């Protein structure tokens, strides 16, 4: 073979590899409304930046009829490229090759990019679309998964790990995405479950569809397993690109600060009017968030899950932050099991990757009731408390209105190493609301007053006394638990000044093997 022929051979082999499982299977993939593994990578990465590895790898199994079914690349496309000019590693499972099923060599390819990502200190993005363990390879396939899991665990908190699920992801295969920082699912074309509808029916008798058991809607609203539901794959890939704008390449770097044309001194008069006259009335915390952040841009994480708390990424004067905010519009912004879990996970995500946390507080307390107690609200709430207390990134808290009881402590209070704790004049920082407090403190005395009008007057008077004394920010400000009571319109630039000042903050936790956080 002469030189030209050798090059031709290479190009032919490449073309063959690029076809994955062949034209017919690509057509079938498209017919399902799905892209191929390579099409996904092309959309995800900066144009022309993808460098593929292991295109010629084939599996080594000859059992059943696998000897005749060897495809170059063996069902997963791996390599590196850039997103907005920054290096990322990527693997993309190719359903057109043996259903994207995971073989020993397939797993090795994934492990190779994960290992390199760790050495380089760059994010790993995994695109999942697979029928699970390659059945013909038996335990080799199980071992392959475990190799990936181990790497997911070692990489956790070191490099960002993002999973897209754009097809089947079932059985033990779900645990790789579950070990990563973020899961994005595409609507109608993806599902995740430990056991599918058939086994569910056999074992429990429950009849349920694939979508209802493990579709994108279920996991982004009910279970909280997935963080984003994308209308289609393209939107899902754009979410990944957006997400990385807020994250550093690894835990030793700070998130990238960008230029912004949104003035840092911008004051927002609308915020002086946003809190309703009556403290029992709701307002939309998102209006506050969109008003104070750069260019009204907020990447909400877990939008459909535990809507009584809001978490997501935004920028202040170009500085990325994680925002955690109670949402008075849903369940009055109460902290319950799901809200605590959701926020705790987010706080730890931010802390692991040096993203400062801005907390906006309007919380009436923890959700009461047996369902919550039996579900372990004690442990679940402790997670959030733990996450805030453990976090060493800059922490700025603004209390807008209610901040009652244990929930006050949990929501990044001063004693949990809050760096800057501001309050609006409408803040109510106390052990509990006036009505509940007076019932406990004055219930017996009020009960002994026979005349109803006189009794009501007595209670109202006491409630007023309590409100004046406690339902305000000044009791906390007088003892330095609130650093300043600020005019709402100035919130944006007070946060920006705080973040600028805290950029060089250093704080540490005592050395230990690892913590024993309440799980
Ligand atoms: C080998 C597989 C495969 C697998 C699919 N294929 N899954 N080959 N091992 N796990 C092959 C099919 O035989 C078929 O090949 C081709 O891929 C396409 O699959 P179809 O069934 O035609 O596609 P579709 O109708 O879209 O159904 C997709 C599917 C189904 C729902 C994913 O293929 C399926 O149920 N697969 C098995 C899922 C499963 O039980 N996996 C093991 C789970 S246990 P041909 O040549 O016929 O077209 C597990 C343990 C992990 O994963 C443990 C980790 C700790």
XYZ file of C-alpha atoms and ligand atoms in Angstrom:
574
model
C 0.000 0.000 0.000
C 1.516 3.364 -0.927
C 1.285 6.512 1.203
C -1.774 7.804 -0.591
C -3.550 4.496 -0.198
C -2.715 4.427 3.501
C -4.240 7.852 3.955
C -7.270 6.755 1.981
C -7.574 3.733 4.202
C -7.480 5.947 7.286
C -10.161 8.224 5.886
C -12.311 5.227 4.997
C -11.957 3.796 8.483
C -12.918 7.150 9.936
C -15.976 7.365 7.718
C -16.969 3.874 8.749
C -16.580 4.737 12.457
C -18.619 7.885 12.032
C -21.529 5.843 10.775
C -21.803 4.068 14.144
C -24.373 1.291 13.800
C -25.086 2.213 10.166
C -27.408 4.406 8.125
C -30.568 2.464 8.934
C -30.056 2.742 12.662
C -29.222 6.428 12.344
C -32.503 6.893 10.491
C -34.312 4.994 13.250
C -32.657 7.235 15.841
C -33.793 10.341 13.968
C -37.285 8.914 13.586
C -37.532 8.792 17.378
C -36.771 12.524 17.489
C -33.256 11.823 18.752
C -29.874 12.966 17.500
C -26.897 10.666 17.059
C -24.027 10.659 19.534
C -21.836 12.709 17.187
C -24.549 15.206 16.268
C -25.003 15.905 19.974
C -21.299 16.532 20.474
C -21.206 18.860 17.480
C -23.980 21.005 18.904
C -22.548 20.957 22.417
C -18.985 21.996 21.635
C -17.475 25.050 19.972
C -17.440 24.518 16.224
C -14.556 22.385 15.027
C -13.113 21.912 18.529
C -13.834 18.209 19.020
C -10.867 15.833 19.119
C -12.011 12.236 19.217
C -10.212 9.394 20.985
C -10.465 5.664 20.495
C -12.399 5.755 17.285
C -10.960 2.389 16.269
C -11.572 0.552 19.523
C -13.709 -2.567 19.193
C -15.040 -4.955 21.812
C -13.338 -8.275 22.548
C -16.329 -10.480 23.202
C -17.143 -13.390 20.933
C -20.046 -14.879 22.848
C -23.445 -15.209 21.240
C -23.112 -13.531 17.861
C -20.994 -10.622 19.021
C -17.963 -11.686 16.975
C -19.869 -10.585 13.873
C -21.038 -7.366 15.493
C -17.931 -5.251 15.848
C -18.295 -1.559 15.248
C -15.326 0.827 15.367
C -15.740 2.960 18.477
C -17.864 0.286 20.173
C -20.908 2.432 20.918
C -19.495 5.471 22.649
C -17.897 8.590 21.191
C -15.266 10.108 23.481
C -12.806 12.966 23.410
C -12.323 16.603 24.287
C -13.233 19.958 22.869
C -14.073 23.433 24.085
C -17.119 25.332 25.285
C -16.695 29.094 25.037
C -13.005 28.407 24.535
C -12.601 26.360 27.742
C -11.620 22.697 27.628
C -14.215 20.028 28.409
C -14.113 16.252 28.146
C -17.091 14.484 26.727
C -18.505 11.058 26.128
C -21.624 10.386 24.160
C -23.264 6.978 24.091
C -24.268 5.802 20.634
C -27.588 3.987 20.675
C -27.142 2.944 17.047
C -24.396 0.510 18.116
C -25.871 -2.432 20.024
C -28.359 -0.111 21.717
C -25.535 1.941 23.259
C -25.004 -0.993 25.614
C -21.935 -0.820 27.818
C -19.122 -3.299 27.220
C -15.750 -3.624 28.907
C -14.043 -1.573 26.181
C -16.877 0.980 26.112
C -16.342 1.539 29.835
C -12.571 1.822 29.336
C -13.095 4.562 26.786
C -15.219 6.537 29.261
C -12.688 5.977 32.043
C -9.907 7.244 29.817
C -11.549 10.636 29.287
C -12.511 10.852 32.950
C -8.905 10.185 33.988
C -7.600 12.799 31.613
C -10.189 15.320 32.745
C -9.005 14.841 36.313
C -5.365 15.326 35.344
C -6.112 18.410 33.274
C -8.698 19.788 35.690
C -11.575 20.176 33.243
C -15.307 19.321 33.374
C -16.686 16.014 32.101
C -19.950 15.914 30.214
C -21.611 12.523 29.748
C -24.441 12.047 27.269
C -26.428 8.932 28.136
C -28.485 6.953 25.642
C -28.045 3.282 26.354
C -29.746 -0.055 26.887
C -27.493 -0.612 29.925
C -24.996 -3.385 30.562
C -24.116 -5.287 27.365
C -25.816 -8.495 28.250
C -23.376 -10.729 26.318
C -20.439 -9.394 28.336
C -21.867 -10.318 31.723
C -19.742 -9.367 34.709
C -17.214 -7.535 32.530
C -19.908 -5.014 31.859
C -20.842 -4.734 35.542
C -17.201 -4.152 36.371
C -17.065 -1.489 33.676
C -19.893 0.402 35.345
C -18.200 0.164 38.703
C -14.984 1.570 37.200
C -16.981 4.570 36.018
C -18.785 4.960 39.372
C -15.480 4.972 41.230
C -14.201 7.726 38.968
C -17.428 9.707 39.376
C -16.895 9.545 43.131
C -13.248 10.586 42.981
C -14.048 13.446 40.603
C -16.948 14.698 42.746
C -16.124 18.163 44.024
C -12.901 18.245 41.975
C -14.184 18.831 38.435
C -17.751 19.641 37.395
C -19.548 16.537 36.113
C -22.657 17.042 34.022
C -24.969 14.337 32.702
C -27.438 14.588 29.897
C -29.957 11.766 29.614
C -31.329 11.702 26.074
C -32.617 8.148 25.876
C -32.869 5.060 28.054
C -30.860 5.008 31.268
C -31.967 2.071 33.359
C -30.862 -0.341 36.039
C -27.528 0.282 37.706
C -26.622 2.582 34.816
C -28.609 5.348 36.493
C -26.014 5.622 39.210
C -23.377 7.283 37.105
C -25.577 10.310 36.348
C -26.796 10.208 39.957
C -23.217 10.618 41.161
C -22.637 13.689 38.988
C -23.437 17.306 39.818
C -26.274 17.945 37.391
C -28.685 15.830 35.343
C -30.507 17.178 32.310
C -33.289 15.123 30.743
C -35.014 15.617 27.409
C -38.795 15.635 27.381
C -40.531 12.542 25.917
C -37.319 10.830 24.740
C -35.506 10.025 27.977
C -36.156 7.930 31.024
C -34.330 6.795 34.127
C -35.329 4.063 36.527
C -33.727 1.354 38.607
C -36.355 -1.133 37.454
C -38.616 -0.636 34.453
C -42.381 -0.979 34.065
C -42.251 -4.731 33.275
C -40.331 -5.721 36.395
C -42.381 -3.278 38.438
C -45.562 -5.021 37.315
C -44.172 -8.485 38.028
C -42.861 -7.633 41.471
C -45.425 -5.183 42.826
C -48.405 -5.514 40.489
C -48.265 -1.800 39.737
C -49.055 -0.955 36.126
C -47.274 2.185 35.041
C -45.916 3.645 31.813
C -42.250 4.322 31.125
C -42.904 8.067 31.108
C -44.836 8.025 34.384
C -42.213 5.870 36.060
C -39.071 7.642 34.983
C -39.669 10.348 32.394
C -38.239 13.858 32.445
C -41.340 15.386 34.017
C -41.398 12.892 36.866
C -37.718 13.311 37.697
C -37.693 17.087 37.476
C -40.867 17.627 39.505
C -41.546 14.627 41.760
C -38.309 12.847 42.597
C -35.879 15.714 42.096
C -33.411 13.257 40.528
C -32.958 15.497 37.482
C -32.268 19.219 37.602
C -33.375 20.366 34.161
C -36.104 19.280 31.768
C -35.236 20.301 28.217
C -37.921 20.533 25.554
C -35.543 18.837 23.155
C -31.940 17.704 23.006
C -30.685 20.952 21.529
C -32.118 22.922 24.439
C -30.535 20.422 26.838
C -27.128 20.925 25.231
C -27.505 24.707 25.425
C -28.293 24.394 29.148
C -24.952 22.625 29.610
C -23.118 25.421 27.818
C -24.926 28.036 29.922
C -24.277 26.197 33.174
C -20.540 26.117 32.565
C -20.497 29.932 32.349
C -20.991 29.985 36.102
C -18.494 27.299 37.027
C -14.724 27.133 37.264
C -12.845 24.381 35.446
C -12.071 22.681 38.746
C -12.157 23.156 42.503
C -8.813 24.992 42.591
C -10.037 27.774 40.346
C -12.550 30.546 40.830
C -15.570 30.875 38.553
C -14.935 33.081 35.513
C -15.758 36.775 35.973
C -17.021 38.465 32.817
C -17.597 42.032 31.634
C -21.116 43.371 31.994
C -22.863 46.485 30.788
C -25.428 46.346 33.608
C -24.404 49.139 36.018
C -23.336 47.924 39.440
C -24.771 51.102 41.043
C -28.218 50.479 39.554
C -30.888 51.111 42.207
C -34.330 49.561 41.778
C -37.153 51.656 43.238
C -39.609 48.870 42.520
C -38.057 46.848 45.360
C -39.142 49.456 47.922
C -42.742 48.572 47.022
C -42.547 44.816 46.486
C -43.359 43.535 49.981
C -47.165 43.488 50.469
C -48.660 45.575 53.305
C -49.866 42.476 55.092
C -47.263 39.979 56.114
C -49.554 37.051 55.243
C -49.734 38.054 51.566
C -47.497 36.490 48.933
C -45.269 38.028 46.273
C -42.996 36.444 43.682
C -39.407 36.144 44.882
C -38.344 35.702 41.269
C -39.282 39.350 40.642
C -36.690 40.273 43.254
C -34.072 37.964 41.756
C -34.560 39.167 38.180
C -34.424 42.782 39.369
C -31.145 42.581 41.234
C -29.001 40.311 39.016
C -27.104 41.300 35.856
C -29.376 41.719 32.831
C -32.231 39.761 34.465
C -30.385 36.534 33.651
C -31.043 33.702 36.083
C -30.351 30.043 35.310
C -32.819 28.342 37.594
C -31.858 24.837 38.720
C -34.561 22.366 39.804
C -37.251 24.767 38.586
C -40.103 22.292 38.824
C -39.127 20.600 42.072
C -39.826 21.950 45.601
C -41.013 25.265 44.252
C -41.164 26.751 47.744
C -37.435 27.347 47.445
C -35.596 28.750 44.429
C -32.007 27.871 43.550
C -29.933 28.821 40.550
C -27.032 30.742 39.065
C -26.757 34.415 38.180
C -24.129 37.129 38.004
C -23.582 40.325 39.936
C -21.350 42.774 38.081
C -20.094 39.784 36.088
C -19.335 37.686 39.187
C -21.086 34.281 39.189
C -23.101 33.437 42.305
C -25.475 30.743 43.435
C -28.784 32.128 44.642
C -30.917 30.375 47.252
C -34.246 32.067 47.963
C -37.426 31.144 49.759
C -40.459 31.532 47.493
C -43.451 33.030 49.377
C -45.628 32.261 46.334
C -45.487 28.511 47.015
C -46.468 27.094 50.408
C -45.596 30.532 51.826
C -41.914 29.680 51.285
C -41.944 27.104 54.071
C -38.979 24.755 54.452
C -40.029 21.146 53.969
C -38.185 17.928 53.151
C -37.859 18.514 49.420
C -36.928 22.179 49.753
C -34.253 21.366 52.314
C -32.768 18.585 50.169
C -32.836 20.710 47.064
C -31.178 23.716 48.653
C -28.625 21.651 50.603
C -27.435 19.958 47.437
C -27.149 23.302 45.666
C -25.254 24.991 48.509
C -22.732 22.136 48.505
C -22.415 22.302 44.715
C -21.605 26.022 44.938
C -19.212 25.572 47.840
C -17.345 22.738 46.119
C -16.675 24.975 43.117
C -15.970 28.274 44.869
C -19.207 29.939 43.778
C -20.332 32.561 46.344
C -23.816 32.104 47.744
C -26.440 34.839 47.952
C -29.384 33.866 50.143
C -32.692 35.736 50.030
C -34.807 34.956 53.060
C -38.560 35.030 53.514
C -39.344 31.885 55.469
C -42.183 31.324 57.924
C -40.542 28.196 59.402
C -40.500 24.458 58.861
C -43.526 22.591 57.542
C -45.375 20.930 60.425
C -47.122 17.538 60.341
C -46.694 13.799 60.574
C -45.878 13.396 56.863
C -42.889 15.649 57.311
C -41.797 14.146 60.619
C -42.116 10.573 59.336
C -40.220 11.576 56.211
C -37.363 12.726 58.412
C -37.621 16.503 58.218
C -35.231 16.560 61.171
C -32.476 14.968 59.114
C -33.477 16.649 55.853
C -33.547 20.107 57.406
C -30.236 19.365 59.079
C -28.750 18.815 55.636
C -29.342 22.418 54.681
C -28.134 23.670 58.027
C -25.040 21.527 57.645
C -24.401 22.644 54.089
C -24.520 26.333 54.999
C -22.426 25.869 58.122
C -19.806 23.867 56.265
C -19.596 26.221 53.273
C -16.510 28.443 53.181
C -17.353 30.483 50.067
C -18.498 34.099 50.502
C -22.014 34.044 51.940
C -24.280 37.075 51.702
C -27.754 36.887 53.197
C -30.558 39.371 52.711
C -33.665 38.936 54.847
C -36.597 40.456 53.021
C -39.408 39.592 55.360
C -40.010 36.551 57.564
C -37.163 34.737 59.206
C -38.659 32.694 61.963
C -37.463 30.020 64.325
C -35.151 27.208 63.277
C -35.590 28.257 59.673
C -33.935 31.584 60.536
C -30.860 29.757 61.742
C -30.827 27.402 58.761
C -31.052 30.112 56.098
C -27.426 31.247 56.313
C -27.635 33.222 59.553
C -24.686 35.086 61.027
C -23.679 32.269 63.347
C -23.382 29.817 60.435
C -20.489 31.968 59.299
C -22.623 34.317 57.218
C -20.193 36.967 55.974
C -22.679 39.732 55.353
C -26.181 39.573 56.732
C -28.442 42.363 55.544
C -32.124 42.915 56.212
C -34.784 45.035 54.618
C -36.830 47.245 56.978
C -39.745 44.831 56.403
C -37.789 41.953 57.982
C -39.324 40.014 60.845
C -36.620 38.090 62.647
C -37.949 36.252 65.678
C -38.579 32.880 67.264
C -42.088 32.763 65.820
C -44.902 34.907 64.404
C -46.866 37.210 66.711
C -50.067 35.152 66.743
C -48.361 31.904 67.707
C -46.153 33.583 70.273
C -49.001 35.363 72.075
C -51.098 32.191 72.079
C -48.303 30.468 74.003
C -47.294 33.352 76.230
C -50.700 34.851 76.995
C -53.130 32.039 76.216
C -54.015 31.221 79.826
C -54.328 34.832 80.893
C -56.399 35.735 77.834
C -58.596 32.687 78.455
C -59.467 33.952 81.917
C -60.904 37.177 80.467
C -64.616 36.459 80.232
C -65.686 39.354 78.011
C -64.861 38.465 74.418
C -64.234 42.010 73.191
C -61.985 42.724 76.119
C -60.125 39.450 75.472
C -59.630 40.266 71.774
C -58.396 43.736 72.690
C -55.958 42.227 75.154
C -54.610 39.743 72.613
C -54.362 42.386 69.879
C -52.459 44.664 72.242
C -50.032 41.931 73.175
C -49.554 40.944 69.532
C -48.802 44.551 68.663
C -46.316 44.716 71.517
C -44.646 41.544 70.216
C -44.541 42.832 66.632
C -42.957 46.082 67.717
C -40.450 44.311 69.865
C -39.571 41.307 67.719
C -41.123 41.332 64.226
C -38.570 43.717 62.825
C -34.895 43.637 61.865
C -33.699 45.857 64.687
C -33.668 43.352 67.538
C -31.149 41.321 65.469
C -29.348 44.433 64.192
C -28.875 45.761 67.745
C -26.789 42.711 68.612
C -24.884 42.577 65.322
C -26.616 39.470 63.930
C -27.705 41.711 61.056
C -24.842 43.830 59.768
C -27.056 46.516 58.302
C -30.668 47.275 57.552
C -30.669 48.354 53.920
C -33.108 50.149 51.667
C -34.517 47.500 49.309
C -33.739 49.612 46.206
C -30.039 49.393 47.033
C -29.898 45.602 47.302
C -28.038 45.043 44.027
C -25.116 47.289 44.720
C -24.869 46.329 48.379
C -24.513 42.697 47.250
C -21.975 43.658 44.566
C -19.853 45.627 47.035
C -20.046 42.718 49.419
C -18.943 40.228 46.780
C -16.079 42.462 45.680
C -14.887 42.771 49.255
C -15.234 39.065 49.924
C -13.351 37.957 46.809
C -10.204 37.329 48.841
C -12.067 35.653 51.715
C -10.344 32.636 53.206
C -12.032 30.273 55.602
C -11.333 26.654 56.385
C -12.819 23.690 58.180
C -10.829 21.532 60.581
C -8.835 18.706 58.940
C -10.745 15.420 58.870
C -11.079 12.301 56.773
C -14.531 13.490 55.769
C -17.540 14.838 57.561
C -20.458 12.731 58.690
C -23.203 14.934 57.388
C -26.809 13.854 58.037
C -27.768 11.847 54.959
C -26.916 -5.906 24.388
C -28.613 -4.572 23.606
C -28.896 -4.140 24.931
C -28.105 -4.643 25.975
C -30.262 -3.188 23.580
N -29.496 -3.958 22.817
N -29.929 -3.281 24.865
N -27.630 -5.445 23.359
N -27.122 -5.519 25.674
N -28.302 -4.245 27.231
C -29.546 -4.140 21.390
C -30.810 -4.866 20.956
O -30.634 -6.251 21.018
C -30.958 -4.363 19.533
O -30.090 -5.065 18.704
C -30.443 -2.942 19.589
O -29.628 -2.871 20.772
C -31.538 -1.913 19.713
O -32.405 -2.292 20.754
P -33.987 -2.382 20.573
O -34.511 -3.228 21.654
O -34.322 -2.777 19.178
O -34.384 -0.864 20.748
P -35.683 -0.245 21.431
O -36.901 -0.956 20.934
O -35.595 1.220 21.219
O -35.541 -0.575 22.991
C -34.529 -0.033 23.749
C -34.486 -0.718 25.116
C -34.338 -2.243 24.928
C -35.726 -0.391 25.902
C -33.266 -0.109 25.857
O -33.306 -2.497 23.988
C -34.057 -2.968 26.201
O -34.925 -3.187 27.023
N -32.797 -3.339 26.333
C -32.331 -4.113 27.473
C -32.288 -3.265 28.680
C -31.723 -3.998 29.859
O -32.375 -4.810 30.461
N -30.438 -3.781 30.074
C -29.700 -4.406 31.113
C -30.121 -3.628 32.348
S -29.233 -4.135 33.730
P -30.561 -5.656 17.297
O -29.315 -6.106 16.645
O -31.522 -6.755 17.565
O -31.217 -4.510 16.586
C -27.989 -3.099 33.731
C -27.103 -3.330 34.888
C -26.145 -2.267 35.042
O -27.814 -2.299 32.918
C -25.452 -2.537 36.337
C -24.576 -1.446 36.716
C -24.125 -1.635 38.128
